[in-house]
């Protein structure tokens, strides 16, 4: 062994790697013999703007530091002078525990937009290929890292960040999302400090509890102004993220897959690909950030036929019937649904072999002989005959111990030898990375989709993973996610006309990766409109409204016991992908007429609501609102929800800063045909005009002074259209 020499400063001159998009710039300082140094990720710099000097020339060394200054790099690594969180933790049977990049090659994929950094550690014998692509239109950075084991022994990887991002030291707050079943996207706001901020999820699915992403804000940032940063890990399994203060005053933000012990074991030559990181920043507050994420997500959606058709109104049978689905009543409901304007009829749980409750039958994916002795064909024909598409519920990745599938193949459930099986909602998780298990599932779904014109699948996943051991005894969390993506892809390839909804006890699997294969998410099992206002607001920070499953439920709401009027329930569901989840047959005539009116209004508005921007905001007095419209702000729909009784004698106006100051707008309140019940306490002449032919108003006035709102009872909505004249 040769005696090592002290490390010296990089000899090669710095190369600045600059990626630009419309409103953001990323700058790395690359040297041939180390990992690129982070120089900048922030608002757009002018073309040609570069650092004036290499970073180390600008940083006098503090006392008692290493003589070799190590700033934040694209892949900070443990053990060779970096003391912060490492982007990689790995070893070879206890050796090669420390890594440091010894060679860096810059490979441009698209000049100024996309680059691959090939980073080799000749000592630890591994390579990290980091790909960065910055989209011009959306300002979204999509990044991932691939680790290759170049050694001739096994490399055990404990952690590999999809990317390490720099955040400026003036960031002070992180907004992330906690939650649970029936309350997803619960906003959690934490101050940033010198303590590490970390969120982890080990539930084996995206989870209700810990959304894989966050928004980091600078002081004074609001819905519409101020510098904010956002990142999301496109992954439907375990994940972790951390934000750590660094001694140069900035923060580093890492996101990646949380690997269970052994999941990162790489044979010689093997690779580990991280999920994609989707990150963006905006000088226009949370709404600016949301617009960037929405654009990126829209570019991922893989619609049958290539483009999104207007989102059809759903009827879902779950809360109307639960497991009690019998052809007679189901057909009656379909007839009643068609009469109020439903366009897609989705038969939820309860239809398959012996499925009469949640204790049995998952895995036995053929029609229950007692309920549907002649199969589903008759029902599907009835639904189609009413002009509606037919959709069907499955939960492919699950099995009940009380099922024919489990009795035949108990070994197909994820399990750990010697440990008891742990059920959740009475069910186990199938190891679908076994080809025979995924072939079985594909065969069952494919048979039904081939036999019948089923155009929609609600694909559920109703429990967390535990004892997730594969056939060889190794941890199978990661394998399970990849196998699920493969099964989605196989089914879509065989049936490209079918749309899929990602459901997981409501919103337990909502992420940018599952939405490469699916077209709608079931946002929450909670359909209480008041709860939904919060849930949908969190959701809309990352995801666009057209894939947000939003239903008009019954009153009182099944999951909260609270009662809201039809108008509020419908107005809250209206901007999403609208559905109805109640037994329409039992509505009184007035409610039925009103529901039909709301559905008609949705059909009139959906193209406006489902393309373009969404801005969200709130007033000081219990009103939260969202505005959907085109980027140029010429055609907009405002949905203002009064979620609490007013504490002001006079209702504050809603400022709409996105309106064009020099334009005039025709402002009109929209009401569905058949609306009944008094939403307003007292009126005033302006509101009579708004409800009539509309009122012409100045953009500048609405932007700064605001649009007056009627005085309204709690749990009511006001919908206003603004059209540029
Ligand atoms: C989950 C879903 C519900 C419904 C049931 C059926 O809870 O979120 O919408 O489909 O499963 O069992």
XYZ file of C-alpha atoms and ligand atoms in Angstrom:
737
model
C 0.000 0.000 0.000
C 1.389 3.369 -0.981
C 1.539 6.192 1.571
C -1.200 8.680 0.757
C -0.367 12.331 0.136
C -2.322 15.208 1.679
C -5.220 16.244 -0.487
C -4.626 19.333 -2.579
C -6.946 21.832 -4.173
C -8.318 20.855 -7.567
C -5.728 21.602 -10.195
C -8.028 21.818 -13.204
C -9.858 25.125 -13.821
C -13.522 25.318 -12.923
C -16.177 24.723 -15.564
C -19.495 26.345 -14.808
C -22.456 24.148 -15.673
C -25.435 26.448 -16.155
C -29.037 25.382 -16.725
C -31.587 28.042 -17.472
C -35.344 28.038 -17.733
C -37.763 30.907 -18.097
C -37.651 31.934 -14.471
C -34.913 29.876 -12.863
C -31.196 29.194 -13.105
C -29.016 26.432 -11.753
C -25.221 26.783 -11.590
C -22.682 24.105 -10.675
C -18.939 24.504 -10.505
C -17.402 21.393 -12.005
C -13.804 20.286 -11.546
C -12.345 17.232 -13.224
C -11.426 15.490 -9.988
C -14.246 16.034 -7.514
C -18.040 16.254 -7.325
C -19.469 19.484 -8.787
C -19.920 22.247 -6.226
C -23.342 23.798 -5.859
C -23.182 27.498 -6.736
C -26.791 28.479 -7.301
C -30.375 27.318 -7.673
C -32.705 30.265 -7.704
C -34.536 32.899 -9.730
C -33.360 33.386 -13.322
C -30.012 35.107 -13.811
C -29.283 36.979 -17.052
C -27.734 34.939 -19.839
C -24.019 34.671 -19.338
C -24.143 35.412 -15.610
C -21.450 33.327 -13.955
C -19.692 33.340 -10.589
C -16.735 35.717 -10.716
C -14.375 33.324 -9.019
C -14.123 29.687 -8.061
C -16.021 29.127 -4.827
C -13.022 28.320 -2.644
C -11.394 31.599 -3.636
C -14.287 33.366 -1.953
C -14.222 31.434 1.348
C -11.446 32.207 3.847
C -10.902 29.133 6.013
C -12.214 29.359 9.577
C -10.054 28.309 12.509
C -9.467 24.676 13.327
C -11.015 23.491 10.088
C -9.666 20.947 7.689
C -7.072 22.516 5.426
C -9.084 21.364 2.418
C -12.327 23.326 2.237
C -15.305 21.176 1.232
C -18.382 23.170 0.250
C -21.733 21.582 -0.573
C -21.535 19.440 -3.703
C -24.103 17.758 -5.903
C -23.341 14.526 -4.008
C -21.882 15.271 -0.596
C -20.425 12.020 0.720
C -19.431 10.830 4.156
C -16.014 10.180 5.533
C -13.545 12.214 3.487
C -14.124 15.665 4.943
C -17.858 16.257 4.645
C -19.568 16.349 8.040
C -23.152 16.976 6.967
C -25.822 14.567 5.791
C -24.404 12.311 3.101
C -26.083 11.737 -0.256
C -24.739 8.187 -0.140
C -24.211 5.735 2.687
C -22.636 2.472 1.576
C -19.966 -0.087 2.375
C -18.456 -3.352 1.184
C -18.689 -5.803 4.005
C -17.622 -3.030 6.363
C -14.947 -1.656 4.027
C -15.108 1.215 1.542
C -17.274 3.000 4.082
C -16.175 6.441 2.891
C -16.638 7.813 -0.589
C -15.348 10.820 -2.479
C -15.626 11.551 -6.168
C -12.288 11.392 -7.964
C -13.412 12.098 -11.526
C -16.208 14.201 -12.966
C -17.311 14.262 -16.581
C -19.956 16.657 -17.831
C -22.147 15.257 -20.609
C -24.642 17.654 -22.099
C -27.896 16.038 -23.188
C -29.478 19.332 -24.317
C -27.415 22.516 -24.052
C -28.544 24.749 -21.169
C -31.383 22.367 -20.322
C -30.262 18.845 -19.535
C -26.967 17.431 -18.409
C -25.554 14.215 -17.021
C -22.721 14.340 -14.504
C -20.709 11.133 -14.503
C -19.034 11.008 -11.132
C -16.592 8.233 -10.381
C -14.994 7.249 -7.110
C -11.958 5.237 -8.205
C -11.129 4.307 -4.623
C -14.536 3.063 -3.474
C -15.067 1.770 -7.028
C -18.442 3.159 -7.835
C -20.001 5.658 -10.192
C -22.859 8.065 -9.674
C -24.618 9.341 -12.779
C -26.677 12.362 -11.855
C -29.113 13.586 -14.502
C -30.556 17.079 -14.296
C -33.193 18.383 -16.710
C -34.663 21.843 -16.304
C -37.836 22.499 -18.250
C -38.007 25.914 -19.844
C -41.758 26.386 -19.658
C -42.447 25.089 -16.163
C -39.145 25.847 -14.354
C -39.287 22.277 -13.082
C -36.060 20.419 -12.460
C -36.334 16.650 -12.867
C -33.343 14.829 -11.420
C -32.296 11.318 -10.585
C -29.165 9.436 -9.656
C -27.916 6.040 -10.755
C -25.284 4.277 -8.699
C -23.167 1.613 -10.393
C -21.028 -0.812 -8.451
C -17.695 -0.885 -10.315
C -15.988 -3.117 -7.768
C -15.749 -6.870 -7.762
C -17.493 -7.275 -4.427
C -21.015 -6.578 -3.223
C -21.764 -2.949 -2.345
C -24.351 -2.441 0.403
C -26.194 0.829 -0.026
C -28.107 2.185 2.912
C -29.069 5.552 1.449
C -28.828 7.222 -1.928
C -30.440 10.634 -2.386
C -32.222 11.231 -5.666
C -30.580 14.633 -5.443
C -29.125 17.092 -2.962
C -30.459 20.608 -3.442
C -29.133 23.856 -1.996
C -31.514 26.277 -0.299
C -30.549 29.850 0.564
C -30.010 30.635 4.227
C -32.868 33.118 4.278
C -35.366 30.256 4.002
C -37.161 30.050 7.310
C -40.127 27.705 7.099
C -40.978 24.314 5.669
C -44.518 23.361 4.816
C -45.004 19.619 4.582
C -48.030 17.370 4.744
C -48.988 14.935 7.443
C -52.304 13.119 7.634
C -54.119 9.858 8.066
C -56.949 7.920 6.471
C -59.839 10.365 5.884
C -57.614 13.381 6.466
C -54.894 13.590 3.842
C -52.720 16.636 3.130
C -52.807 17.996 6.667
C -50.527 21.025 6.446
C -47.622 20.965 8.901
C -45.519 24.117 9.180
C -42.119 23.866 10.861
C -39.501 26.556 11.381
C -36.079 25.819 9.923
C -33.273 25.953 12.454
C -29.868 24.441 13.070
C -31.565 21.144 13.923
C -32.036 18.726 11.058
C -35.608 18.663 9.737
C -36.565 15.184 8.582
C -39.667 13.304 7.448
C -39.657 9.563 6.753
C -42.202 7.076 5.528
C -41.782 3.322 5.946
C -45.349 2.215 5.156
C -44.514 0.750 1.764
C -46.833 3.091 -0.143
C -46.797 6.840 -0.701
C -48.821 7.055 2.528
C -51.516 9.242 4.012
C -49.159 10.223 6.787
C -46.179 11.742 5.083
C -46.416 13.201 1.610
C -43.069 12.812 -0.202
C -42.385 16.467 -0.736
C -42.501 19.896 0.830
C -42.458 23.626 0.198
C -39.741 25.806 1.696
C -40.443 29.497 2.055
C -38.523 32.711 2.551
C -39.762 35.386 4.990
C -42.913 37.139 3.863
C -43.806 34.635 1.141
C -47.538 34.488 0.494
C -49.924 32.750 -1.852
C -48.956 35.127 -4.654
C -45.614 36.686 -3.822
C -42.215 35.837 -2.457
C -39.558 33.254 -3.192
C -40.563 29.672 -2.456
C -39.002 26.318 -3.271
C -40.762 22.989 -3.705
C -39.684 19.396 -4.195
C -41.478 16.082 -4.573
C -40.156 12.543 -4.854
C -42.006 10.743 -7.636
C -42.286 7.413 -5.860
C -45.042 5.247 -4.410
C -43.097 3.581 -1.603
C -40.842 4.352 1.330
C -39.111 7.693 1.298
C -37.216 10.200 3.383
C -36.256 13.820 3.135
C -34.140 16.073 5.280
C -33.183 19.719 5.397
C -29.956 20.539 7.160
C -28.370 23.850 8.054
C -24.772 24.173 6.867
C -21.972 26.276 8.246
C -21.933 28.603 5.280
C -25.473 29.627 6.187
C -27.323 27.767 3.455
C -29.318 24.543 3.778
C -29.070 21.264 1.935
C -32.266 19.400 1.052
C -32.114 15.696 0.242
C -34.959 13.489 -0.919
C -34.815 9.843 -1.810
C -36.159 6.373 -1.314
C -35.897 4.996 2.208
C -34.246 1.619 1.681
C -35.079 -1.242 4.004
C -32.027 -3.181 5.208
C -30.631 -5.166 2.295
C -32.628 -3.432 -0.416
C -29.580 -1.562 -1.626
C -27.350 -4.609 -2.012
C -25.575 -4.318 -5.351
C -23.714 -7.172 -6.987
C -20.626 -6.278 -9.050
C -21.767 -4.279 -12.078
C -25.276 -3.789 -10.690
C -26.989 -0.418 -10.569
C -29.410 1.332 -8.247
C -31.674 3.948 -9.824
C -33.298 6.474 -7.561
C -36.832 7.658 -8.166
C -37.116 10.999 -9.903
C -37.005 14.167 -7.901
C -39.273 16.924 -9.188
C -38.214 20.322 -7.865
C -39.042 23.895 -8.674
C -38.979 27.431 -7.347
C -41.041 30.525 -7.861
C -40.899 34.195 -7.064
C -44.687 34.237 -7.197
C -45.441 32.447 -3.919
C -47.271 29.164 -3.410
C -49.518 29.708 -6.407
C -46.539 30.230 -8.708
C -45.020 27.022 -7.383
C -48.276 25.099 -7.847
C -48.478 26.214 -11.470
C -45.011 24.777 -12.118
C -45.881 21.429 -10.547
C -49.182 21.281 -12.427
C -47.435 21.834 -15.751
C -44.957 19.058 -15.036
C -47.634 16.618 -13.908
C -49.736 17.340 -16.988
C -46.768 16.477 -19.187
C -46.572 13.053 -17.491
C -50.188 12.000 -17.845
C -50.550 9.294 -20.403
C -54.118 9.635 -21.670
C -55.883 7.054 -23.812
C -55.683 8.458 -27.342
C -53.020 10.959 -26.353
C -55.164 13.789 -24.996
C -57.458 14.232 -22.049
C -61.117 14.102 -22.914
C -63.455 16.240 -20.816
C -63.540 14.593 -17.410
C -66.736 12.515 -17.312
C -68.989 12.835 -14.286
C -68.790 9.691 -12.150
C -71.250 7.810 -10.079
C -69.403 5.609 -7.610
C -71.448 2.986 -5.772
C -69.341 2.733 -2.594
C -71.102 4.946 -0.063
C -74.467 4.257 -1.674
C -74.296 0.470 -1.393
C -71.006 -0.514 0.287
C -70.699 -4.298 -0.317
C -74.390 -4.793 -0.969
C -74.310 -4.597 -4.755
C -77.112 -6.542 -6.425
C -78.011 -6.186 -10.091
C -81.562 -4.908 -9.519
C -80.774 -1.945 -7.251
C -77.501 -1.259 -9.051
C -79.330 -0.996 -12.365
C -81.951 1.240 -10.772
C -79.210 3.459 -9.449
C -77.604 3.554 -12.893
C -80.898 4.661 -14.404
C -81.338 7.366 -11.765
C -77.703 8.418 -12.232
C -78.056 8.784 -15.991
C -81.118 10.952 -15.436
C -79.109 13.527 -13.450
C -76.341 13.624 -16.045
C -73.802 11.018 -14.886
C -71.425 9.885 -17.637
C -69.412 7.077 -16.053
C -70.798 4.491 -13.664
C -68.231 2.858 -11.392
C -69.134 -0.353 -9.598
C -67.028 -0.298 -6.434
C -66.192 -3.104 -4.010
C -68.577 -6.020 -3.423
C -69.017 -7.420 -6.938
C -66.581 -10.358 -6.944
C -66.629 -13.936 -5.742
C -67.893 -14.161 -2.135
C -67.196 -10.480 -1.418
C -69.958 -9.601 1.018
C -67.861 -7.767 3.625
C -64.248 -6.757 4.092
C -63.183 -10.033 5.706
C -62.992 -12.217 2.615
C -62.490 -12.645 -1.114
C -59.720 -10.225 -2.177
C -57.823 -12.111 -4.858
C -60.824 -13.907 -6.341
C -61.427 -11.550 -9.228
C -64.465 -13.001 -10.936
C -68.112 -11.974 -10.494
C -69.860 -13.288 -7.422
C -72.120 -16.128 -8.514
C -74.905 -15.318 -6.044
C -75.106 -11.636 -7.004
C -74.250 -11.863 -10.696
C -75.043 -15.461 -11.780
C -74.626 -14.497 -15.424
C -71.615 -12.288 -14.906
C -71.443 -8.527 -15.246
C -72.373 -8.378 -18.939
C -76.014 -7.565 -18.363
C -75.200 -4.707 -15.978
C -72.505 -3.308 -18.256
C -74.936 -3.385 -21.186
C -77.550 -1.601 -19.082
C -75.042 1.102 -18.112
C -73.803 1.488 -21.686
C -77.378 1.552 -22.911
C -77.948 4.609 -20.724
C -75.036 6.321 -22.480
C -72.574 5.865 -19.617
C -69.154 4.227 -19.513
C -68.671 1.365 -17.109
C -65.895 1.248 -14.516
C -64.953 -1.476 -12.031
C -63.120 -1.596 -8.685
C -60.137 -3.881 -8.052
C -57.538 -4.157 -5.350
C -55.029 -6.314 -7.211
C -52.108 -6.205 -4.794
C -54.131 -7.632 -1.889
C -55.464 -10.967 -0.704
C -57.719 -11.989 2.165
C -56.651 -15.112 4.053
C -60.249 -16.180 3.503
C -60.050 -16.443 -0.283
C -59.543 -19.152 -2.858
C -56.352 -17.446 -3.973
C -54.793 -17.542 -0.515
C -55.938 -21.097 0.119
C -54.193 -22.151 -3.117
C -51.116 -19.953 -2.749
C -50.459 -18.961 0.873
C -46.829 -18.469 -0.069
C -47.761 -15.590 -2.394
C -48.385 -13.216 0.502
C -45.461 -11.063 1.581
C -44.185 -12.699 4.751
C -41.161 -13.374 6.899
C -40.382 -16.973 7.706
C -41.106 -17.719 11.360
C -43.171 -14.584 11.937
C -46.957 -14.396 12.137
C -48.803 -12.747 9.285
C -50.155 -9.335 10.207
C -53.470 -8.423 8.642
C -54.731 -4.885 7.989
C -58.406 -4.451 7.102
C -58.342 -8.260 7.317
C -56.050 -8.520 4.325
C -52.480 -9.362 3.358
C -50.277 -7.979 0.620
C -49.432 -10.215 -2.327
C -45.830 -10.454 -3.434
C -46.522 -9.265 -6.962
C -42.827 -9.288 -7.834
C -43.366 -13.043 -8.249
C -44.073 -13.478 -11.938
C -46.700 -16.137 -11.211
C -48.602 -13.747 -8.916
C -48.549 -10.810 -11.329
C -49.408 -13.156 -14.224
C -52.394 -14.393 -12.232
C -53.589 -10.837 -11.570
C -53.008 -9.726 -15.128
C -54.901 -12.779 -16.356
C -57.922 -12.079 -14.165
C -58.148 -8.371 -14.991
C -57.353 -8.908 -18.649
C -60.107 -11.525 -18.952
C -62.749 -9.118 -17.656
C -61.469 -6.174 -19.698
C -61.367 -8.316 -22.818
C -64.821 -9.785 -22.310
C -66.603 -6.558 -21.404
C -66.355 -2.905 -22.463
C -64.894 -1.787 -19.136
C -63.299 1.599 -19.694
C -62.197 2.459 -16.195
C -60.544 0.764 -13.263
C -60.522 2.056 -9.726
C -57.302 0.451 -8.489
C -57.173 0.333 -4.713
C -54.457 -0.486 -2.158
C -55.915 -0.514 1.306
C -53.163 -1.272 3.767
C -49.573 -0.540 4.717
C -46.865 -3.125 4.103
C -45.542 -5.178 7.016
C -43.414 -8.318 7.161
C -42.683 -7.507 3.525
C -40.358 -10.429 2.863
C -39.878 -11.862 -0.619
C -39.607 -15.555 -1.439
C -35.853 -15.460 -0.735
C -36.433 -13.786 2.623
C -35.173 -10.369 1.541
C -37.038 -7.108 2.052
C -39.510 -6.474 -0.754
C -40.762 -2.902 -0.361
C -38.854 -1.573 -3.341
C -39.558 -4.644 -5.470
C -43.255 -4.295 -4.723
C -43.427 -0.731 -6.020
C -41.601 -1.611 -9.223
C -43.819 -4.661 -9.697
C -46.939 -2.509 -9.257
C -45.695 -0.054 -11.907
C -44.986 -3.008 -14.219
C -48.476 -4.427 -13.702
C -50.085 -1.038 -14.390
C -47.978 -0.723 -17.552
C -48.792 -4.234 -18.746
C -52.484 -3.703 -18.289
C -52.420 -0.328 -20.015
C -50.449 -1.769 -22.922
C -53.050 -4.514 -23.333
C -55.995 -2.135 -22.865
C -54.848 1.351 -23.876
C -58.415 2.662 -23.912
C -58.836 2.086 -20.170
C -58.338 4.874 -17.633
C -57.160 3.994 -14.142
C -57.772 5.679 -10.811
C -55.155 5.390 -8.075
C -56.889 4.853 -4.756
C -55.334 3.746 -1.505
C -57.887 4.006 1.259
C -58.501 7.412 -0.315
C -55.290 9.347 -0.831
C -52.591 6.918 0.283
C -51.006 6.634 -3.172
C -50.922 10.064 -4.760
C -47.613 10.912 -6.396
C -46.065 11.850 -9.738
C -44.869 8.293 -10.412
C -48.183 6.483 -10.027
C -49.680 9.207 -12.224
C -47.507 8.052 -15.111
C -49.799 5.011 -15.194
C -53.074 6.414 -13.878
C -55.473 9.243 -14.667
C -57.241 10.162 -11.478
C -56.633 9.828 -7.773
C -59.196 9.247 -5.095
C -58.206 12.183 -2.947
C -59.762 10.979 0.294
C -62.366 8.622 1.699
C -63.659 11.709 3.505
C -66.334 13.337 1.364
C -67.393 15.840 4.041
C -67.181 19.064 2.041
C -65.737 21.096 4.892
C -62.911 18.597 5.436
C -62.437 18.410 1.700
C -61.738 22.142 1.427
C -58.551 21.641 3.467
C -57.593 18.350 1.851
C -58.015 19.733 -1.657
C -56.046 22.886 -0.843
C -53.046 20.821 0.195
C -53.425 18.534 -2.796
C -53.582 21.453 -5.252
C -50.152 22.665 -4.148
C -48.692 19.810 -6.188
C -51.416 18.255 -8.353
C -53.791 19.764 -10.913
C -57.571 19.687 -10.432
C -58.504 17.476 -13.382
C -57.046 14.352 -11.726
C -58.517 15.135 -8.316
C -61.399 12.754 -7.662
C -64.032 14.931 -5.939
C -67.476 13.571 -5.138
C -70.774 14.907 -3.924
C -71.471 12.730 -0.910
C -74.503 12.250 1.214
C -75.519 14.246 4.304
C -74.638 13.613 7.042
C -71.194 12.658 5.746
C -70.373 9.027 6.542
C -66.868 9.690 7.856
C -67.552 12.788 10.004
C -71.267 12.855 10.790
C -71.461 16.494 9.686
C -74.198 17.765 7.416
C -73.811 20.281 4.641
C -76.310 21.435 2.085
C -76.282 20.107 -1.466
C -74.983 23.412 -2.822
C -71.897 23.439 -0.615
C -71.157 19.758 -1.219
C -71.442 20.244 -4.955
C -69.519 23.524 -5.089
C -66.563 21.992 -3.224
C -66.459 18.989 -5.571
C -67.069 21.067 -8.709
C -63.487 22.098 -9.595
C -62.101 18.560 -9.407
C -62.953 15.500 -11.466
C -66.571 15.520 -10.369
C -68.418 12.496 -9.150
C -71.449 11.567 -7.108
C -71.229 9.040 -4.300
C -74.696 8.639 -2.863
C -77.845 6.755 -3.699
C -79.476 9.160 -6.146
C -82.676 7.106 -5.962
C -83.292 8.314 -2.437
C -82.839 12.037 -3.023
C -85.965 14.128 -2.738
C -87.034 15.804 -5.951
C -85.625 19.204 -5.016
C -82.168 17.796 -4.211
C -82.237 15.655 -7.323
C -83.017 18.692 -9.471
C -80.322 20.674 -7.774
C -77.763 17.904 -8.245
C -78.638 17.750 -11.945
C -78.161 21.526 -12.080
C -74.700 21.280 -10.535
C -73.716 18.506 -12.921
C -74.855 20.647 -15.843
C -72.855 23.594 -14.492
C -69.789 21.364 -14.164
C -70.135 20.283 -17.786
C -70.331 23.906 -18.799
C -67.215 24.829 -16.793
C -65.000 21.755 -16.851
C -62.789 22.710 -19.768
C -62.103 26.052 -18.058
C -61.542 24.453 -14.669
C -59.258 21.691 -15.933
C -56.761 23.588 -18.050
C -54.592 26.519 -17.120
C -53.856 27.950 -13.724
C -55.268 27.546 -10.246
C -54.703 30.353 -7.750
C -55.693 29.871 -4.125
C -56.180 32.393 -1.358
C -58.161 33.364 1.709
C -59.643 36.458 3.302
C -59.341 37.462 6.942
C -62.892 36.384 7.634
C -63.292 32.659 7.058
C -63.473 32.670 3.266
C -61.080 30.518 1.265
C -61.140 30.720 -2.478
C -59.644 29.341 -5.641
C -59.578 30.876 -9.059
C -59.226 28.764 -12.192
C -58.327 30.404 -15.459
C -55.980 30.872 -18.329
C -52.457 32.154 -17.773
C -53.353 35.416 -19.526
C -56.203 35.982 -17.036
C -58.900 36.550 -19.650
C -61.415 33.899 -18.630
C -61.615 32.946 -14.981
C -63.881 31.165 -12.548
C -63.750 32.061 -8.866
C -64.980 29.604 -6.253
C -65.218 31.281 -2.846
C -66.089 29.063 0.112
C -67.237 30.479 3.402
C -65.972 27.802 5.776
C -66.755 29.616 9.050
C -69.420 32.060 10.184
C -68.319 35.623 9.629
C -66.837 37.531 12.548
C -67.020 40.807 10.610
C -70.130 42.917 10.210
C -69.144 43.571 6.606
C -67.592 40.872 4.456
C -64.069 41.725 3.264
C -63.526 41.831 -0.498
C -61.373 39.232 -2.288
C -58.251 40.739 -3.844
C -57.401 39.080 -7.139
C -53.846 40.223 -7.889
C -53.526 37.997 -10.970
C -56.048 40.073 -12.941
C -54.781 42.376 -15.680
C -54.612 45.899 -14.327
C -55.443 47.551 -17.638
C -58.329 45.250 -18.582
C -62.024 45.423 -17.843
C -63.958 42.315 -16.862
C -67.548 41.240 -17.050
C -68.229 39.734 -13.643
C -71.191 37.424 -13.171
C -72.284 35.095 -10.407
C -72.980 31.559 -11.615
C -75.721 29.494 -10.117
C -76.874 26.080 -11.199
C -80.391 25.619 -12.464
C -82.554 24.206 -9.704
C -80.589 25.827 -6.847
C -82.720 26.241 -3.768
C -82.123 27.400 -0.224
C -80.889 30.836 0.834
C -77.135 31.053 0.703
C -77.070 34.761 1.454
C -78.153 36.509 4.621
C -78.894 39.824 3.088
C -78.275 41.125 -0.352
C -77.317 44.468 -1.848
C -77.874 45.916 -5.314
C -74.486 44.838 -6.669
C -75.202 41.172 -5.974
C -78.551 41.335 -7.722
C -76.706 42.655 -10.780
C -73.989 40.029 -10.479
C -76.697 37.376 -10.517
C -78.338 39.000 -13.491
C -76.564 40.324 -16.546
C -73.308 40.842 -14.648
C -71.273 43.926 -13.822
C -68.365 45.458 -15.678
C -65.393 45.999 -13.365
C -61.823 47.239 -13.734
C -59.014 44.673 -13.448
C -56.870 47.087 -11.446
C -59.678 47.633 -8.959
C -60.327 43.918 -8.502
C -56.587 43.272 -8.183
C -55.981 45.822 -5.467
C -59.282 46.764 -3.791
C -60.943 43.447 -4.523
C -64.252 41.899 -5.476
C -67.013 42.407 -2.880
C -68.503 39.156 -1.628
C -72.082 38.680 -0.534
C -72.819 38.260 3.148
C -73.299 34.534 3.472
C -73.963 31.774 5.956
C -71.184 29.386 6.874
C -70.691 26.376 4.583
C -71.877 28.127 1.486
C -70.127 28.923 -1.753
C -70.185 31.736 -4.247
C -69.102 31.067 -7.822
C -68.217 33.980 -10.036
C -67.104 34.146 -13.629
C -64.773 36.921 -14.782
C -64.368 37.457 -18.517
C -62.107 40.033 -20.046
C -64.048 42.473 -22.178
C -61.204 2.024 0.007
C -61.530 3.154 -0.941
C -63.020 3.369 -0.983
C -63.703 2.098 -1.400
C -63.313 0.966 -0.463
C -63.853 -0.351 -0.939
O -61.499 2.390 1.310
O -60.857 4.317 -0.596
O -63.344 4.423 -1.868
O -63.349 1.791 -2.720
O -61.903 0.854 -0.357
O -63.541 -1.380 -0.088
